[in-house]
PDB file of C-alpha atoms in Angstrom:
ATOM      1  CA  MET A   1     -14.605 -10.051 -11.237  1.00 83.00           C
ATOM      2  CA  LEU A   2     -14.803  -6.374 -10.310  1.00 92.00           C
ATOM      3  CA  TYR A   3     -12.239  -5.406  -7.690  1.00 97.00           C
ATOM      4  CA  ASN A   4     -12.935  -2.724  -5.089  1.00 97.00           C
ATOM      5  CA  GLY A   5      -9.560  -1.058  -5.589  1.00 98.00           C
ATOM      6  CA  VAL A   6      -5.839  -1.685  -5.960  1.00 98.00           C
ATOM      7  CA  VAL A   7      -3.216  -2.564  -3.343  1.00 99.00           C
ATOM      8  CA  ILE A   8       0.393  -2.050  -4.440  1.00 98.00           C
ATOM      9  CA  PHE A   9       3.081  -4.404  -3.106  1.00 97.00           C
ATOM     10  CA  GLY A  10       6.814  -3.958  -3.645  1.00 94.00           C
ATOM     11  CA  GLU A  11      10.200  -3.735  -1.973  1.00 88.00           C
ATOM     12  CA  MET A  12      11.702  -0.466  -0.723  1.00 83.00           C
ATOM     13  CA  GLY A  13      12.589   1.669  -3.719  1.00 84.00           C
ATOM     14  CA  ALA A  14      10.631  -0.375  -6.254  1.00 90.00           C
ATOM     15  CA  GLY A  15       8.455   2.585  -7.214  1.00 91.00           C
ATOM     16  CA  LYS A  16       5.204   2.008  -5.322  1.00 94.00           C
ATOM     17  CA  ASP A  17       4.535   5.723  -4.873  1.00 93.00           C
ATOM     18  CA  ALA A  18       5.463   6.457  -8.483  1.00 94.00           C
ATOM     19  CA  LEU A  19       3.032   3.799  -9.697  1.00 97.00           C
ATOM     20  CA  ALA A  20       0.275   5.176  -7.475  1.00 98.00           C
ATOM     21  CA  ALA A  21       0.909   8.666  -8.856  1.00 97.00           C
ATOM     22  CA  GLN A  22       0.526   7.366 -12.416  1.00 98.00           C
ATOM     23  CA  LEU A  23      -2.751   5.652 -11.539  1.00 98.00           C
ATOM     24  CA  VAL A  24      -4.070   8.922 -10.095  1.00 98.00           C
ATOM     25  CA  GLU A  25      -2.999  10.796 -13.208  1.00 97.00           C
ATOM     26  CA  LEU A  26      -4.836   8.281 -15.381  1.00 98.00           C
ATOM     27  CA  ARG A  27      -8.123   8.205 -13.439  1.00 97.00           C
ATOM     28  CA  ASP A  28      -9.770  11.328 -12.030  1.00 96.00           C
ATOM     29  CA  LYS A  29     -11.575   9.415  -9.284  1.00 96.00           C
ATOM     30  CA  ALA A  30      -8.422   7.675  -8.008  1.00 98.00           C
ATOM     31  CA  LYS A  31      -7.343   8.421  -4.436  1.00 97.00           C
ATOM     32  CA  ILE A  32      -4.149   7.282  -2.700  1.00 98.00           C
ATOM     33  CA  TYR A  33      -4.004   5.753   0.776  1.00 98.00           C
ATOM     34  CA  ASN A  34      -0.548   4.956   2.177  1.00 95.00           C
ATOM     35  CA  MET A  35      -0.335   2.065   4.627  1.00 91.00           C
ATOM     36  CA  GLY A  36       2.875   3.456   6.065  1.00 87.00           C
ATOM     37  CA  VAL A  37       1.432   6.895   6.821  1.00 90.00           C
ATOM     38  CA  LEU A  38       1.579   6.508  10.603  1.00 88.00           C
ATOM     39  CA  CYS A  39       5.139   5.184  10.425  1.00 90.00           C
ATOM     40  CA  ARG A  40       6.254   7.965   8.084  1.00 89.00           C
ATOM     41  CA  GLU A  41       4.830  10.604  10.398  1.00 92.00           C
ATOM     42  CA  MET A  42       6.969   9.273  13.250  1.00 93.00           C
ATOM     43  CA  MET A  43      10.071   9.351  11.052  1.00 94.00           C
ATOM     44  CA  LYS A  44       9.847  13.153  11.071  1.00 95.00           C
ATOM     45  CA  VAL A  45      11.267  13.286  14.608  1.00 95.00           C
ATOM     46  CA  SER A  46      14.759  13.280  13.081  1.00 94.00           C
ATOM     47  CA  LYS A  47      14.119  16.881  11.999  1.00 95.00           C
ATOM     48  CA  VAL A  48      14.143  18.056  15.618  1.00 97.00           C
ATOM     49  CA  ASN A  49      16.225  15.376  17.371  1.00 96.00           C
ATOM     50  CA  GLN A  50      19.618  14.491  15.895  1.00 94.00           C
ATOM     51  CA  GLN A  51      19.637  11.235  17.842  1.00 94.00           C
ATOM     52  CA  TRP A  52      17.470   9.797  15.065  1.00 95.00           C
ATOM     53  CA  LYS A  53      19.334  11.225  12.088  1.00 92.00           C
ATOM     54  CA  GLY A  54      19.999   8.435   9.608  1.00 90.00           C
ATOM     55  CA  LEU A  55      17.713   6.075  11.539  1.00 92.00           C
ATOM     56  CA  GLU A  56      14.436   7.187   9.987  1.00 90.00           C
ATOM     57  CA  ARG A  57      13.801   3.846   8.318  1.00 85.00           C
ATOM     58  CA  TYR A  58      14.508   2.064  11.607  1.00 90.00           C
ATOM     59  CA  ILE A  59      11.912   4.268  13.320  1.00 93.00           C
ATOM     60  CA  GLY A  60       9.311   3.430  10.686  1.00 89.00           C
ATOM     61  CA  GLN A  61       9.975  -0.301  10.869  1.00 87.00           C
ATOM     62  CA  THR A  62       9.880  -0.298  14.673  1.00 91.00           C
ATOM     63  CA  VAL A  63       6.600   1.631  14.766  1.00 91.00           C
ATOM     64  CA  ALA A  64       5.138  -0.934  12.359  1.00 89.00           C
ATOM     65  CA  ASP A  65       6.286  -3.715  14.696  1.00 90.00           C
ATOM     66  CA  LYS A  66       4.652  -2.108  17.724  1.00 92.00           C
ATOM     67  CA  LEU A  67       1.370  -1.502  15.935  1.00 91.00           C
ATOM     68  CA  ARG A  68       1.242  -5.094  14.702  1.00 91.00           C
ATOM     69  CA  GLU A  69       1.896  -6.341  18.244  1.00 93.00           C
ATOM     70  CA  MET A  70      -1.536  -4.952  19.118  1.00 94.00           C
ATOM     71  CA  ASP A  71      -3.178  -6.531  16.076  1.00 95.00           C
ATOM     72  CA  MET A  72      -1.530  -7.930  12.955  1.00 93.00           C
ATOM     73  CA  ASN A  73      -4.106  -6.227  10.734  1.00 95.00           C
ATOM     74  CA  ILE A  74      -4.448  -2.909  12.547  1.00 94.00           C
ATOM     75  CA  MET A  75      -2.667  -0.903   9.834  1.00 94.00           C
ATOM     76  CA  CYS A  76      -4.901  -2.451   7.170  1.00 96.00           C
ATOM     77  CA  ASP A  77      -7.961  -1.731   9.304  1.00 96.00           C
ATOM     78  CA  TYR A  78      -6.873   1.892   9.662  1.00 95.00           C
ATOM     79  CA  ILE A  79      -6.606   2.383   5.905  1.00 97.00           C
ATOM     80  CA  LEU A  80      -9.880   0.580   5.245  1.00 97.00           C
ATOM     81  CA  SER A  81     -11.594   2.792   7.821  1.00 96.00           C
ATOM     82  CA  LEU A  82     -10.467   5.878   5.872  1.00 96.00           C
ATOM     83  CA  ILE A  83     -11.906   4.416   2.661  1.00 96.00           C
ATOM     84  CA  TYR A  84     -15.100   3.371   4.427  1.00 96.00           C
ATOM     85  CA  GLU A  85     -15.681   6.770   6.042  1.00 94.00           C
ATOM     86  CA  GLY A  86     -16.225   8.448   2.690  1.00 91.00           C
ATOM     87  CA  GLY A  87     -19.085   6.102   1.841  1.00 93.00           C
ATOM     88  CA  GLN A  88     -20.438   6.234   5.371  1.00 94.00           C
ATOM     89  CA  LYS A  89     -20.777  10.018   5.203  1.00 93.00           C
ATOM     90  CA  LYS A  90     -22.627   9.808   1.894  1.00 93.00           C
ATOM     91  CA  TYR A  91     -24.896   6.823   2.579  1.00 94.00           C
ATOM     92  CA  GLY A  92     -25.238   6.919   6.369  1.00 95.00           C
ATOM     93  CA  TRP A  93     -24.101   3.334   6.925  1.00 96.00           C
ATOM     94  CA  ASP A  94     -24.337   1.945  10.439  1.00 94.00           C
ATOM     95  CA  ASN A  95     -23.070  -1.587  11.054  1.00 95.00           C
ATOM     96  CA  SER A  96     -22.969  -1.286  14.839  1.00 92.00           C
ATOM     97  CA  ASP A  97     -25.771  -3.826  15.360  1.00 95.00           C
ATOM     98  CA  LEU A  98     -24.195  -6.446  13.076  1.00 95.00           C
ATOM     99  CA  GLU A  99     -21.778  -9.192  14.073  1.00 96.00           C
ATOM    100  CA  GLY A 100     -19.691 -11.933  12.477  1.00 96.00           C
ATOM    101  CA  GLU A 101     -20.619 -12.946   8.951  1.00 95.00           C
ATOM    102  CA  ALA A 102     -23.443 -10.415   8.721  1.00 97.00           C
ATOM    103  CA  PHE A 103     -20.990  -7.607   9.527  1.00 97.00           C
ATOM    104  CA  ASP A 104     -18.429  -8.880   6.998  1.00 95.00           C
ATOM    105  CA  ASN A 105     -21.021  -9.225   4.235  1.00 95.00           C
ATOM    106  CA  ALA A 106     -22.419  -5.752   4.856  1.00 96.00           C
ATOM    107  CA  LEU A 107     -18.935  -4.249   4.764  1.00 96.00           C
ATOM    108  CA  LYS A 108     -18.072  -5.935   1.473  1.00 94.00           C
ATOM    109  CA  GLU A 109     -21.323  -4.755  -0.097  1.00 95.00           C
ATOM    110  CA  GLN A 110     -20.625  -1.221   1.083  1.00 97.00           C
ATOM    111  CA  LEU A 111     -17.089  -1.303  -0.317  1.00 96.00           C
ATOM    112  CA  SER A 112     -18.506  -2.232  -3.714  1.00 94.00           C
ATOM    113  CA  LEU A 113     -20.540   1.002  -3.565  1.00 95.00           C
ATOM    114  CA  VAL A 114     -17.422   2.991  -2.668  1.00 96.00           C
ATOM    115  CA  ARG A 115     -15.879   1.622  -5.870  1.00 95.00           C
ATOM    116  CA  GLU A 116     -18.475   3.537  -7.875  1.00 93.00           C
ATOM    117  CA  GLU A 117     -17.360   6.794  -6.253  1.00 93.00           C
ATOM    118  CA  GLU A 118     -13.580   6.392  -6.182  1.00 96.00           C
ATOM    119  CA  LEU A 119     -10.706   4.183  -7.248  1.00 98.00           C
ATOM    120  CA  SER A 120      -8.936   3.443  -3.966  1.00 98.00           C
ATOM    121  CA  ILE A 121      -5.172   3.027  -4.429  1.00 98.00           C
ATOM    122  CA  ILE A 122      -3.527   1.527  -1.335  1.00 98.00           C
ATOM    123  CA  VAL A 123       0.257   1.859  -1.306  1.00 97.00           C
ATOM    124  CA  GLY A 124       2.634  -0.164   0.822  1.00 90.00           C
ATOM    125  CA  GLY A 125       1.383  -3.710   1.210  1.00 88.00           C
ATOM    126  CA  ARG A 126       4.262  -5.655   2.777  1.00 87.00           C
ATOM    127  CA  THR A 127       3.295  -8.891   4.502  1.00 92.00           C
ATOM    128  CA  LEU A 128       1.473 -12.141   3.791  1.00 95.00           C
ATOM    129  CA  SER A 129      -1.139 -10.999   6.282  1.00 95.00           C
ATOM    130  CA  ASP A 130      -1.656  -7.831   4.225  1.00 96.00           C
ATOM    131  CA  VAL A 131      -2.221  -9.915   1.083  1.00 97.00           C
ATOM    132  CA  HIS A 132      -4.832 -12.119   2.726  1.00 97.00           C
ATOM    133  CA  TYR A 133      -6.576  -9.116   4.287  1.00 97.00           C
ATOM    134  CA  TRP A 134      -7.002  -7.165   1.056  1.00 98.00           C
ATOM    135  CA  ARG A 135      -7.832 -10.200  -1.051  1.00 97.00           C
ATOM    136  CA  ASP A 136     -10.638 -10.989   1.379  1.00 96.00           C
ATOM    137  CA  LYS A 137     -11.939  -7.424   1.006  1.00 96.00           C
ATOM    138  CA  GLY A 138     -12.030  -7.739  -2.779  1.00 96.00           C
ATOM    139  CA  TYR A 139      -8.976  -5.721  -3.830  1.00 98.00           C
ATOM    140  CA  LEU A 140      -6.599  -6.290  -6.740  1.00 98.00           C
ATOM    141  CA  ILE A 141      -3.108  -7.239  -5.548  1.00 98.00           C
ATOM    142  CA  LEU A 142      -0.662  -5.401  -7.823  1.00 98.00           C
ATOM    143  CA  GLY A 143       3.069  -6.003  -7.491  1.00 98.00           C
ATOM    144  CA  ILE A 144       5.902  -3.811  -8.717  1.00 97.00           C
ATOM    145  CA  ARG A 145       9.427  -5.108  -9.339  1.00 94.00           C
ATOM    146  CA  ILE A 146      12.773  -3.478 -10.025  1.00 93.00           C
ATOM    147  CA  SER A 147      16.288  -4.799 -10.594  1.00 88.00           C
ATOM    148  CA  PRO A 148      18.556  -4.672  -7.493  1.00 83.00           C
ATOM    149  CA  GLU A 149      21.056  -2.260  -9.063  1.00 79.00           C
ATOM    150  CA  ILE A 150      18.458   0.306 -10.108  1.00 80.00           C
ATOM    151  CA  ARG A 151      16.634  -0.111  -6.816  1.00 76.00           C
ATOM    152  CA  LYS A 152      19.765   0.723  -4.816  1.00 75.00           C
ATOM    153  CA  LYS A 153      20.469   3.819  -6.915  1.00 77.00           C
ATOM    154  CA  ARG A 154      16.918   5.083  -6.485  1.00 73.00           C
ATOM    155  CA  LEU A 155      16.961   4.448  -2.730  1.00 73.00           C
ATOM    156  CA  ILE A 156      20.203   6.393  -2.311  1.00 71.00           C
ATOM    157  CA  SER A 157      18.814   9.214  -4.445  1.00 72.00           C
ATOM    158  CA  ARG A 158      15.606   9.302  -2.387  1.00 68.00           C
ATOM    159  CA  ASP A 159      16.792   8.643   1.169  1.00 60.00           C
ATOM    160  CA  GLY A 160      20.551   9.211   1.163  1.00 67.00           C
ATOM    161  CA  GLU A 161      23.356   6.688   1.655  1.00 62.00           C
ATOM    162  CA  GLU A 162      23.241   6.783   5.457  1.00 59.00           C
ATOM    163  CA  VAL A 163      19.545   5.888   5.674  1.00 54.00           C
ATOM    164  CA  VAL A 164      19.947   3.126   3.082  1.00 51.00           C
ATOM    165  CA  LYS A 165      22.971   1.727   4.939  1.00 57.00           C
ATOM    166  CA  ASN A 166      21.006   1.615   8.204  1.00 52.00           C
ATOM    167  CA  SER A 167      17.873   0.079   6.649  1.00 55.00           C
ATOM    168  CA  ASN A 168      17.089  -3.523   7.516  1.00 50.00           C
ATOM    169  CA  THR A 169      16.214  -5.388   4.328  1.00 54.00           C
ATOM    170  CA  LYS A 170      15.571  -8.522   6.406  1.00 58.00           C
ATOM    171  CA  HIS A 171      12.956  -6.796   8.564  1.00 50.00           C
ATOM    172  CA  ASN A 172       9.552  -8.495   8.622  1.00 54.00           C
ATOM    173  CA  THR A 173       8.082  -5.626   6.585  1.00 56.00           C
ATOM    174  CA  GLU A 174      10.432  -6.579   3.733  1.00 69.00           C
ATOM    175  CA  VAL A 175      11.115 -10.300   3.961  1.00 85.00           C
ATOM    176  CA  ASP A 176       7.705 -11.457   2.646  1.00 91.00           C
ATOM    177  CA  VAL A 177       7.677  -9.196  -0.400  1.00 93.00           C
ATOM    178  CA  PRO A 178       9.755 -11.334  -2.834  1.00 93.00           C
ATOM    179  CA  TYR A 179       7.515 -14.348  -2.165  1.00 95.00           C
ATOM    180  CA  ILE A 180       4.393 -12.226  -2.609  1.00 97.00           C
ATOM    181  CA  LEU A 181       5.654 -10.863  -5.926  1.00 96.00           C
ATOM    182  CA  ASP A 182       6.516 -14.357  -7.159  1.00 96.00           C
ATOM    183  CA  ASN A 183       3.333 -16.107  -6.076  1.00 97.00           C
ATOM    184  CA  LEU A 184       0.428 -14.034  -4.793  1.00 98.00           C
ATOM    185  CA  CYS A 185      -0.104 -10.957  -6.975  1.00 98.00           C
ATOM    186  CA  HIS A 186      -2.854 -10.763  -9.562  1.00 98.00           C
ATOM    187  CA  GLU A 187      -0.470  -8.702 -11.715  1.00 98.00           C
ATOM    188  CA  VAL A 188       3.174  -7.577 -11.507  1.00 98.00           C
ATOM    189  CA  ILE A 189       4.649  -4.510 -13.226  1.00 98.00           C
ATOM    190  CA  PHE A 190       8.384  -4.246 -13.991  1.00 95.00           C
ATOM    191  CA  ASN A 191       9.749  -0.772 -13.259  1.00 93.00           C
ATOM    192  CA  ASP A 192      13.265  -0.664 -14.696  1.00 91.00           C
ATOM    193  CA  GLY A 193      12.295   1.820 -17.393  1.00 90.00           C
ATOM    194  CA  THR A 194      10.990   5.368 -17.709  1.00 93.00           C
ATOM    195  CA  LEU A 195       7.997   7.015 -16.059  1.00 93.00           C
ATOM    196  CA  GLU A 196       6.225   6.943 -19.412  1.00 96.00           C
ATOM    197  CA  GLU A 197       6.709   3.168 -19.612  1.00 96.00           C
ATOM    198  CA  LEU A 198       5.373   2.851 -16.068  1.00 96.00           C
ATOM    199  CA  LYS A 199       2.356   4.933 -17.038  1.00 97.00           C
ATOM    200  CA  ASP A 200       1.677   2.705 -20.053  1.00 97.00           C
ATOM    201  CA  ALA A 201       1.846  -0.414 -17.866  1.00 98.00           C
ATOM    202  CA  ALA A 202      -0.520   1.173 -15.343  1.00 98.00           C
ATOM    203  CA  GLU A 203      -3.041   2.052 -18.052  1.00 98.00           C
ATOM    204  CA  LYS A 204      -3.068  -1.546 -19.286  1.00 98.00           C
ATOM    205  CA  ILE A 205      -3.908  -2.758 -15.766  1.00 98.00           C
ATOM    206  CA  LEU A 206      -6.702  -0.208 -15.385  1.00 98.00           C
ATOM    207  CA  ILE A 207      -8.260  -1.213 -18.689  1.00 98.00           C
ATOM    208  CA  LYS A 208      -7.913  -4.946 -18.071  1.00 98.00           C
ATOM    209  CA  TYR A 209      -9.726  -4.748 -14.724  1.00 97.00           C
ATOM    210  CA  ASN A 210     -12.350  -2.157 -15.717  1.00 96.00           C
ATOM    211  CA  PHE A 211     -11.200   0.615 -13.409  1.00 96.00           C
TER     212      PHE A 211
END
């Protein structure tokens, strides 16, 4: 089966962004889309309002909650719309007159054409709903794991001790991830080693799935 792109799942600090960066380095047509982009933008308020200092992760998780209250898949839809727009501009797609199964089938066919133009790398899958969404759209579910000790060190190095201390590892954007990594990924990469080892693992995935 040819997959339309790659969706990376992993816990905080597992190396999702690092893996995406390696995939982009290995394939010229690869392009990164971050599912947490809207949440990360809101986290910037701590730069101008000290009330939120050290609570950046809390802001991001709360924004994700509020968005999903509107629609569980709205963050996935947002990312897919960005991917879709590139093909729409080139091919002039218009699905406005389609409904139900006809709409879904047209969208999937169009996404397969996008695959010929770019390798879409979606970073930040978190929930069971995210898995089902992207599987249905024909994307490879790629997990990334890391040992707890190394993960904690990397989180502190990246975000600082205060942010890590105030992060909620039991939040619904985190609680599904271990189960997903154990049971629902097409492939899982272990990221306890060097960047070069991560790059080698990424290349093997790209070759195996004809990206």
